[in-house]
Amino acid sequence: MIEKIDFLIIGAGISGLSTAIELQKFGKVLLLLKNGYEDSNTFYAAGGIASSGPWSKDYKGHIQDTLIAGDGLCNKDVVEFVVNHGTKHLQNLIDWGVNFDKKSNGEYDLGQEGGHHTRRVLLTGDLTGSSILKVLIEKARSLPNIKFRTDQVAINLIEKKGKCVGAYVLNNKNQEIYTIQAKATVLATGGCGKVYLYTSNPDVASGDGIAMAWRIGAEICNMEMIQFHPTCLYHPLAKNFLVSEALRGEGAILKTIQGERFMEGIHPQKELAPRDIVSRAIDKILKETGDDYVYLDISFKDPKYIKKRFPGTYKKAKQFNIDITTEPIPVVPAAHYCCGGIKATIEGKTSVSGLFAVGESTYTGLHGANRLASNSLLEGLVCGNECGKYIGQNYKDKPVNNFEIKEWVSGDVEDSKEAFVITSNWQEIRSTMQYYASIIRSDSYLLRARHRITLFHDEVNSYYWNFKITSDLIELRNLLTVARLIVESAIARKESRGSHYTFDYPNKADVVRDTCLKRYW
Ligand SMILES: Cc1cc2nc3c(=O)[nH]c(=O)nc-3n(C[C@H](O)[C@H](O)[C@H](O)COP(=O)(O)OP(=O)(O)OC[C@H]3O[C@@H](n4cnc5c(N)ncnc54)[C@H](O)[C@@H]3O)c2cc1C
């Protein structure tokens, strides 16, 4: 079946929804979601959204803090644009019903996070992402030109004469594959945390958009810049539970399994050192000792205080039989945010005509080598709106492409004996990335990762074209592509900068450059 639509948007987090709400003014928009409405990184965003609107009035400071965090790799024009253009869109969110926290005097109760030199983060408790998502979905649903489709997995983009003209999609409700042709296609597919064994990201974050863009020939930049969060709960049944920085803010200490405190000799701020320094210290201990985790301990504080101050963490840990008032919490650093991605302008233009990209799947130059906390929701909001406006103005009068497109052909082998190959490969890839291409890297680790991933790649490729396609198989193939992109970019960067640290080149290089790759396998 071939379906024609004006505009196709793949992904409905903050960036896809913002694009859709603007773009529907110019034509019909179809929004595809891999799973349900809440399966996105946006839903989990807890800290807030950085903003220098009239409520904080510190545009210059916000720009400066973003540039410092980005460690020399930001595009200053992009930083200035995003910071200066957030207010209007945030005001829309407020008008549509997002109730950011206020103080008793009616002013916004702004938060402050690591790397920000002042309070400029709008938040709704620790549920900012889900509050914004709810309002954006309600708004989009009220607009007749927007159609949502859940449980639809985009498989591949379609290329004709150097242009992107649509996508092949697996309908996960009936397992049928269909074709969509559109004037413009937008990737808003989010990050790729699932490429690592430990991540704060939900299961949908398998880097599908980045992998699809790579396959169609779009430029992908700075994939080695993966930001890690130091403390994710280590437990076989806990998938992606972050233990908040606030515990360390209230005095929780990090120690080895043997009980030795280790941050004291590493940084004057000890446990409250910047995220990358704490993550690196933990990774070093794990690599040196072979232990699986370290401990984060707040159990020396009054149990009543702990339960009152951290009710969410207390409750969640209890589900895994850990009582944080009496025992330490096992933690590991976890992949949190992908600073690199599909090279895109503020308006979402990629290097492929007809293909646009927004949000965490992109590299616009806002985050550089390391993201300033709470800037990613802002990027999704601003760039999504700009992208919608740009496509609308430039594509509204064009007809939907009329190319002849072949239907998707995939294998039809269904062999239950082989089904475990997907899960076992998935685990192996994620472990390989965790051990050899995560926080502390070296040439030899990375070469080992490259060797293993190339082998998996060959194996999965032959499997992919013979077997009946499923969403697990699609994700496995995409994870492999993204893993390979991270490893190749990390090998290419002969320096340590931002979130990329390697034993072999511990200093910054004199020449600052992006690591950009274009399809070669
Ligand atoms: C635990 C956590 C806390 C965070 N806290 C903050 C914070 O406080 N402040 C901040 O600014 N940022 C925070 N972030 C980062 C921020 O949430 C994300 O960067 C941002 O929400 C990404 O938005 P997005 O629209 O680009 O992607 P997402 O919100 O991840 O949306 C991706 C969409 O793409 C769809 N999709 C993916 N693949 C396919 C496919 N193949 N076919 C069809 N659909 C597909 C998914 O279904 C989903 O709808 C946090 C992230 C996490 C994980």
XYZ file of C-alpha atoms and ligand atoms in Angstrom:
574
model
C 0.000 0.000 0.000
C 1.310 3.465 -0.892
C -0.084 6.441 0.984
C 0.454 10.114 0.130
C 0.553 12.925 2.657
C 1.848 16.509 2.610
C 4.221 16.185 5.550
C 5.500 13.148 7.426
C 6.949 13.527 10.934
C 8.539 10.487 12.548
C 8.451 10.914 16.334
C 6.200 12.778 18.753
C 8.347 14.057 21.604
C 8.777 17.786 22.167
C 10.564 18.314 18.841
C 8.162 16.372 16.589
C 5.082 17.879 18.235
C 6.457 21.429 18.035
C 7.202 20.910 14.344
C 3.731 19.484 13.710
C 1.838 22.284 15.471
C 3.583 24.893 13.317
C 3.551 22.858 10.091
C -0.176 22.023 10.150
C -0.827 25.652 9.178
C 0.492 24.744 5.715
C -0.916 21.278 5.005
C -1.772 17.841 6.339
C 0.675 16.316 8.825
C 1.032 12.658 9.750
C 2.849 11.949 13.033
C 4.197 8.438 13.597
C 5.015 7.088 17.061
C 6.947 3.882 17.533
C 4.945 2.895 20.624
C 2.533 4.931 22.727
C 2.288 8.649 23.524
C 4.447 8.440 26.659
C 7.312 6.421 25.153
C 9.830 9.180 24.545
C 12.736 10.842 26.300
C 10.574 13.948 26.611
C 8.210 12.117 28.945
C 11.083 11.360 31.368
C 12.672 14.827 31.471
C 12.652 15.741 35.128
C 14.921 18.724 35.739
C 13.196 21.376 33.639
C 13.595 23.602 30.610
C 16.289 26.287 30.583
C 14.973 29.649 29.596
C 16.102 33.223 29.568
C 12.679 34.639 29.023
C 11.391 37.719 30.807
C 11.403 35.630 33.999
C 15.206 35.355 34.228
C 16.419 38.136 31.869
C 19.919 36.722 31.557
C 20.342 35.879 27.876
C 24.069 36.645 27.898
C 24.744 34.429 30.915
C 22.722 31.574 29.399
C 24.698 31.828 26.154
C 27.965 31.908 28.085
C 27.090 28.870 30.248
C 26.069 26.907 27.130
C 29.355 27.736 25.407
C 31.390 26.745 28.477
C 29.617 23.378 28.782
C 30.070 22.767 25.030
C 33.851 22.978 25.547
C 34.774 24.817 22.360
C 32.592 22.852 19.940
C 29.359 24.891 20.005
C 28.217 26.973 17.060
C 27.872 30.392 18.685
C 25.248 31.625 16.189
C 23.062 28.607 16.941
C 23.494 29.056 20.702
C 22.490 32.715 20.456
C 19.503 31.935 18.258
C 18.115 29.176 20.466
C 18.598 31.111 23.709
C 17.155 34.331 22.242
C 14.122 32.688 20.619
C 12.876 30.451 23.441
C 10.595 32.953 25.174
C 7.862 33.165 22.550
C 7.470 29.391 22.377
C 7.590 28.975 26.151
C 4.879 31.597 26.444
C 2.793 29.471 24.037
C 3.306 26.435 26.292
C 2.153 28.503 29.260
C -0.887 29.809 27.332
C -1.798 26.257 26.285
C -1.733 25.070 29.899
C 1.740 24.159 31.206
C 1.723 25.325 34.827
C 5.368 25.951 35.617
C 5.954 26.192 39.382
C 5.450 29.605 40.948
C 6.392 31.150 44.274
C 3.797 32.598 46.622
C 4.421 36.077 45.148
C 3.388 34.814 41.702
C 6.883 34.834 40.176
C 8.199 31.686 38.528
C 10.086 29.465 40.966
C 13.152 28.922 38.792
C 15.523 26.005 39.353
C 19.301 25.901 39.001
C 21.268 22.939 37.716
C 24.915 21.989 37.231
C 26.719 24.381 34.860
C 24.138 27.199 35.190
C 25.469 30.215 37.036
C 22.012 31.435 37.994
C 18.435 30.233 38.398
C 16.877 30.028 34.936
C 15.163 26.633 34.715
C 11.363 26.522 34.431
C 9.972 23.341 35.952
C 6.880 21.544 37.125
C 8.238 19.632 40.140
C 10.188 16.670 38.791
C 7.626 16.060 36.026
C 8.481 18.857 33.575
C 8.812 16.659 30.483
C 5.527 14.832 30.997
C 3.654 18.092 31.747
C 4.915 19.662 28.519
C 4.224 16.497 26.520
C 0.652 16.282 27.768
C -0.101 19.876 26.767
C 1.557 19.547 23.343
C -0.349 16.343 22.599
C -3.648 17.948 23.622
C -2.885 20.968 21.452
C -1.903 18.830 18.445
C -4.989 16.666 18.838
C -7.196 19.736 18.697
C -5.835 20.617 15.235
C -7.682 18.868 12.380
C -4.666 18.888 10.035
C -2.642 16.637 12.378
C -3.130 12.884 12.414
C -1.382 10.632 14.978
C -0.567 6.969 14.454
C 0.801 4.925 17.367
C 2.706 1.596 17.137
C 4.212 2.458 13.766
C 7.919 1.765 13.326
C 9.643 3.654 10.514
C 12.048 1.193 8.891
C 13.853 3.113 6.174
C 13.691 6.422 4.347
C 13.056 6.342 0.608
C 15.477 8.029 -1.737
C 14.722 9.058 -5.337
C 17.120 11.141 -7.431
C 19.057 12.252 -4.333
C 15.897 13.343 -2.499
C 14.111 11.876 0.473
C 10.540 11.220 -0.664
C 9.059 9.312 2.269
C 9.501 6.202 4.380
C 8.703 2.517 4.740
C 6.809 1.785 7.937
C 5.981 -1.361 9.902
C 2.496 -1.274 11.394
C 3.124 -3.036 14.688
C -0.606 -3.615 15.185
C -0.959 -5.960 12.214
C 2.706 -6.528 11.190
C 2.095 -5.087 7.708
C 4.650 -2.890 5.981
C 3.451 0.117 4.013
C 4.927 3.052 2.112
C 4.390 6.759 2.744
C 5.225 9.426 0.184
C 5.503 13.018 1.396
C 6.683 16.428 0.210
C 8.987 16.603 3.221
C 9.958 14.066 5.878
C 11.048 15.078 9.397
C 13.041 12.847 11.742
C 12.188 13.641 15.371
C 13.152 10.228 16.691
C 15.174 11.239 19.772
C 18.378 9.754 21.160
C 20.200 6.439 21.264
C 20.829 5.627 24.948
C 19.850 1.983 24.385
C 23.125 1.405 22.583
C 24.687 1.154 26.066
C 24.087 -1.483 28.714
C 23.194 1.180 31.277
C 21.067 4.135 30.250
C 18.547 6.586 31.624
C 16.645 6.442 28.320
C 13.454 4.447 27.702
C 13.433 1.485 25.297
C 12.397 3.563 22.258
C 15.746 5.399 22.265
C 17.521 3.104 19.813
C 18.803 5.814 17.472
C 16.456 4.824 14.617
C 16.415 8.272 13.023
C 20.190 8.632 13.086
C 20.605 5.181 11.518
C 17.954 5.856 8.839
C 19.550 9.200 7.999
C 22.960 7.516 7.722
C 21.605 4.896 5.346
C 20.121 7.533 3.042
C 23.437 9.418 2.962
C 22.944 12.313 5.407
C 25.938 13.710 7.237
C 26.210 12.602 10.886
C 28.421 14.577 13.293
C 30.109 14.223 16.697
C 28.530 10.894 17.643
C 31.378 10.270 20.096
C 29.894 12.980 22.340
C 27.679 10.888 24.599
C 26.816 12.424 27.954
C 26.733 10.009 30.900
C 24.834 10.486 34.140
C 26.912 9.221 37.084
C 24.246 7.458 39.116
C 21.732 5.047 37.644
C 20.394 2.268 39.880
C 22.232 -1.014 39.293
C 19.708 -3.837 39.478
C 18.861 -6.573 36.979
C 15.196 -5.574 36.960
C 15.601 -1.772 36.974
C 15.703 -0.661 33.368
C 16.487 3.042 33.465
C 16.108 4.501 36.934
C 18.236 7.602 37.559
C 19.201 8.324 41.150
C 18.977 12.096 41.293
C 21.953 14.404 41.755
C 19.942 15.936 44.596
C 20.984 13.021 46.870
C 24.619 14.008 46.471
C 23.510 17.625 46.952
C 22.179 16.569 50.367
C 25.398 14.817 51.385
C 25.200 11.276 49.933
C 28.670 9.795 49.462
C 30.077 7.483 46.825
C 32.111 4.463 47.930
C 33.454 1.227 46.529
C 31.837 -2.117 47.323
C 34.605 -2.497 49.910
C 33.439 0.720 51.597
C 36.219 3.106 50.483
C 35.205 6.668 49.670
C 36.930 7.702 46.424
C 35.862 11.197 45.294
C 37.877 13.020 47.972
C 41.218 12.870 46.176
C 39.727 13.509 42.734
C 37.978 16.891 42.854
C 37.646 19.626 45.499
C 33.831 19.390 45.218
C 34.066 15.622 45.860
C 30.703 13.929 45.095
C 29.393 17.253 43.739
C 32.041 17.560 41.036
C 30.670 17.985 37.463
C 28.823 14.967 36.045
C 31.555 13.897 33.633
C 34.212 13.917 36.377
C 32.084 11.815 38.735
C 31.148 9.415 35.916
C 34.804 9.055 34.926
C 35.877 8.379 38.522
C 33.262 5.614 38.853
C 34.152 4.107 35.474
C 37.839 4.034 36.448
C 37.059 2.173 39.694
C 34.874 -0.354 37.855
C 37.553 -0.960 35.222
C 40.323 -1.305 37.815
C 38.457 -3.566 40.226
C 36.203 -5.493 37.850
C 33.293 -4.694 40.205
C 29.852 -4.252 38.652
C 28.837 -1.144 40.587
C 29.750 1.310 43.338
C 27.610 2.482 46.236
C 25.826 5.767 46.779
C 25.108 6.075 50.473
C 22.738 8.417 52.289
C 21.714 5.904 54.956
C 23.669 7.769 57.668
C 21.013 10.535 57.624
C 17.829 10.474 59.689
C 15.377 8.019 58.037
C 12.491 10.448 58.542
C 14.388 13.169 56.689
C 15.331 10.797 53.826
C 11.750 9.655 53.330
C 10.453 13.223 53.354
C 13.140 14.692 51.106
C 13.364 11.813 48.587
C 9.981 10.104 48.564
C 10.278 9.064 44.882
C 13.720 7.516 45.223
C 12.763 5.818 48.493
C 9.646 4.296 46.952
C 11.293 3.235 43.706
C 14.308 1.643 45.465
C 11.936 -0.206 47.812
C 10.377 -1.863 44.763
C 13.761 -3.531 44.279
C 14.083 -4.421 47.966
C 16.590 -1.651 48.657
C 15.874 0.461 51.740
C 17.855 3.675 51.218
C 17.394 4.652 54.884
C 19.399 1.628 56.061
C 21.633 0.548 53.176
C 23.682 2.035 50.318
C 22.314 2.109 46.765
C 24.227 0.205 44.045
C 24.796 2.595 41.118
C 26.549 2.747 37.741
C 27.012 5.624 35.288
C 24.482 5.509 32.465
C 24.261 6.901 28.928
C 21.965 9.903 29.224
C 22.098 12.204 26.206
C 23.409 12.049 22.652
C 25.088 15.410 21.952
C 25.888 14.504 18.326
C 23.563 13.319 15.572
C 22.214 14.175 12.134
C 23.827 17.410 11.020
C 20.999 19.935 10.834
C 20.458 23.666 10.740
C 18.204 25.493 13.173
C 15.377 24.939 10.646
C 16.124 21.222 10.570
C 17.672 21.145 7.089
C 19.958 18.124 6.631
C 22.415 17.389 3.839
C 19.692 15.418 1.987
C 17.020 17.333 0.092
C 13.498 16.725 1.423
C 14.829 15.344 4.714
C 14.635 17.386 7.926
C 15.644 16.512 11.472
C 14.962 18.057 14.881
C 15.621 17.450 18.574
C 17.949 14.928 20.176
C 18.491 13.068 16.900
C 20.367 16.093 15.523
C 23.640 17.913 15.812
C 22.838 21.608 15.345
C 25.869 22.959 17.216
C 23.852 24.016 20.286
C 25.376 21.485 22.679
C 28.873 21.229 21.221
C 30.917 18.608 23.051
C 28.676 18.527 26.129
C 25.101 19.588 26.794
C 24.236 22.175 29.400
C 21.511 20.663 31.618
C 17.930 21.512 30.561
C 18.945 22.919 27.175
C 17.652 19.939 25.177
C 13.951 20.535 25.749
C 14.607 24.131 24.722
C 16.326 22.988 21.513
C 13.408 20.679 20.632
C 10.931 23.495 21.176
C 12.772 26.227 19.262
C 14.113 24.121 16.370
C 10.818 22.234 16.035
C 8.974 25.519 15.533
C 11.597 26.852 13.128
C 11.516 23.615 11.152
C 7.717 23.671 10.861
C 7.806 27.265 9.654
C 10.606 26.644 7.138
C 9.046 23.545 5.582
C 5.632 25.170 5.444
C 6.883 28.274 3.683
C 9.084 26.382 1.225
C 7.021 23.264 0.462
C 3.401 24.344 0.757
C 2.938 24.936 -2.962
C 4.879 21.879 -4.125
C 2.987 18.749 -5.129
C 3.609 15.458 -3.320
C 6.319 13.612 -5.277
C 5.065 11.339 -7.957
C 7.989 8.944 -8.220
C 7.345 5.306 -8.766
C 8.341 3.580 -5.544
C 8.878 -0.135 -5.113
C 7.131 -1.784 -2.214
C 9.305 -3.046 0.652
C 10.520 -6.604 0.232
C 11.813 -8.481 3.232
C 12.573 -12.081 4.088
C 9.844 -14.433 5.188
C 11.752 -16.909 7.333
C 10.163 -17.257 10.768
C 12.345 -19.579 12.809
C 11.661 -19.550 16.530
C 14.993 -21.308 17.215
C 16.727 -18.252 15.788
C 14.655 -15.583 17.532
C 17.037 -15.469 20.492
C 19.762 -14.183 18.112
C 18.157 -10.766 18.307
C 18.185 -10.544 22.108
C 21.615 -12.080 22.463
C 23.109 -9.774 19.823
C 21.414 -6.824 21.451
C 22.975 -7.685 24.824
C 26.407 -8.269 23.304
C 26.408 -4.958 21.434
C 25.307 -3.022 24.494
C 27.943 -4.683 26.682
C 30.651 -4.071 24.092
C 29.730 -0.387 23.964
C 29.583 -0.100 27.752
C 32.969 -1.702 28.327
C 34.959 -0.342 25.375
C 33.307 2.845 24.114
C 31.697 4.566 27.055
C 33.164 6.977 29.569
C 36.888 6.301 29.517
C 38.104 5.303 26.080
C 41.454 4.351 24.576
C 42.624 3.424 21.082
C 42.860 -0.237 22.026
C 39.391 -0.331 23.642
C 37.891 1.362 20.602
C 39.626 -0.946 18.129
C 38.292 -3.910 20.094
C 34.793 -2.405 19.921
C 35.162 -1.786 16.180
C 36.238 -5.397 15.571
C 33.300 -6.862 17.483
C 30.726 -4.492 16.045
C 31.826 -5.179 12.464
C 31.327 -8.901 13.099
C 27.850 -8.316 14.556
C 27.091 -6.067 11.632
C 27.815 -8.773 9.049
C 25.844 -11.327 11.040
C 22.799 -9.113 11.542
C 22.829 -7.905 7.948
C 22.445 -11.375 6.504
C 19.829 -12.240 9.120
C 17.959 -8.991 8.418
C 17.256 -9.646 4.759
C 16.234 -13.298 5.216
C 13.998 -13.173 8.250
C 10.542 -11.695 8.708
C 11.006 -8.148 9.886
C 9.960 -7.211 13.419
C 10.391 -4.057 15.480
C 13.108 -5.831 17.528
C 15.044 -6.647 14.398
C 14.684 -3.074 13.093
C 15.989 -1.710 16.395
C 18.869 -4.186 16.507
C 20.016 -3.131 13.058
C 19.758 0.559 13.984
C 21.594 0.055 17.281
C 24.442 -1.540 15.396
C 24.679 1.349 12.963
C 24.669 3.878 15.782
C 27.231 1.857 17.770
C 29.481 1.823 14.751
C 29.050 5.572 14.227
C 29.975 6.266 17.868
C 33.053 4.054 17.675
C 34.249 5.427 14.316
C 33.779 9.028 15.473
C 35.581 8.305 18.753
C 38.491 6.728 16.865
C 38.664 9.796 14.617
C 38.855 12.262 17.514
C 42.469 12.358 18.677
C 41.890 14.465 21.790
C 39.820 14.610 24.978
C 37.078 17.220 24.918
C 33.670 17.581 26.563
C 32.078 14.189 26.978
C 34.796 12.366 24.989
C 37.734 11.255 27.142
C 40.537 8.962 26.027
C 43.643 7.764 27.923
C 45.715 8.109 24.745
C 45.027 11.810 24.075
C 44.151 13.280 27.485
C 44.379 16.936 26.338
C 42.443 19.107 23.926
C 43.812 19.471 20.395
C 44.762 22.964 19.208
C 42.454 22.768 16.223
C 38.754 22.567 17.060
C 36.725 20.519 14.590
C 33.573 18.455 14.253
C 33.822 14.728 13.510
C 31.464 14.304 10.560
C 30.842 11.043 8.714
C 28.912 10.217 5.566
C 27.742 6.767 4.457
C 30.663 4.495 3.636
C 29.440 1.041 4.664
C 15.668 10.542 32.375
C 15.854 11.769 31.517
C 15.818 13.026 32.083
C 15.991 14.172 31.278
N 15.875 15.400 31.854
C 15.927 16.508 31.055
C 15.663 17.806 31.584
O 15.365 17.957 32.760
N 15.739 18.871 30.742
C 16.060 18.757 29.407
O 16.126 19.762 28.694
N 16.295 17.523 28.890
C 16.218 16.413 29.658
N 16.435 15.179 29.118
C 16.675 15.095 27.667
C 15.375 15.379 26.903
O 14.312 14.721 27.557
C 15.445 14.882 25.467
O 16.641 15.282 24.867
C 14.292 15.440 24.631
O 13.074 15.210 25.292
C 14.286 14.785 23.258
O 13.110 15.153 22.587
P 12.863 14.631 21.113
O 11.544 15.161 20.690
O 14.027 14.938 20.259
O 12.832 13.027 21.252
P 11.916 12.098 22.167
O 11.182 12.850 23.185
O 12.769 10.988 22.654
O 10.836 11.508 21.136
C 11.197 10.561 20.169
C 9.953 10.094 19.435
O 10.363 9.350 18.287
C 9.597 8.172 18.174
N 10.384 7.186 17.400
C 11.658 6.790 17.599
N 12.020 5.910 16.645
C 10.950 5.751 15.827
C 10.694 4.957 14.680
N 11.607 4.129 14.144
N 9.466 5.025 14.107
C 8.491 5.834 14.613
N 8.701 6.616 15.707
C 9.910 6.573 16.302
C 9.300 7.782 19.616
O 8.186 6.932 19.638
C 9.041 9.178 20.218
O 7.702 9.536 19.977
C 16.257 14.033 29.893
C 16.295 12.762 29.332
C 16.087 11.630 30.112
C 16.113 10.282 29.471
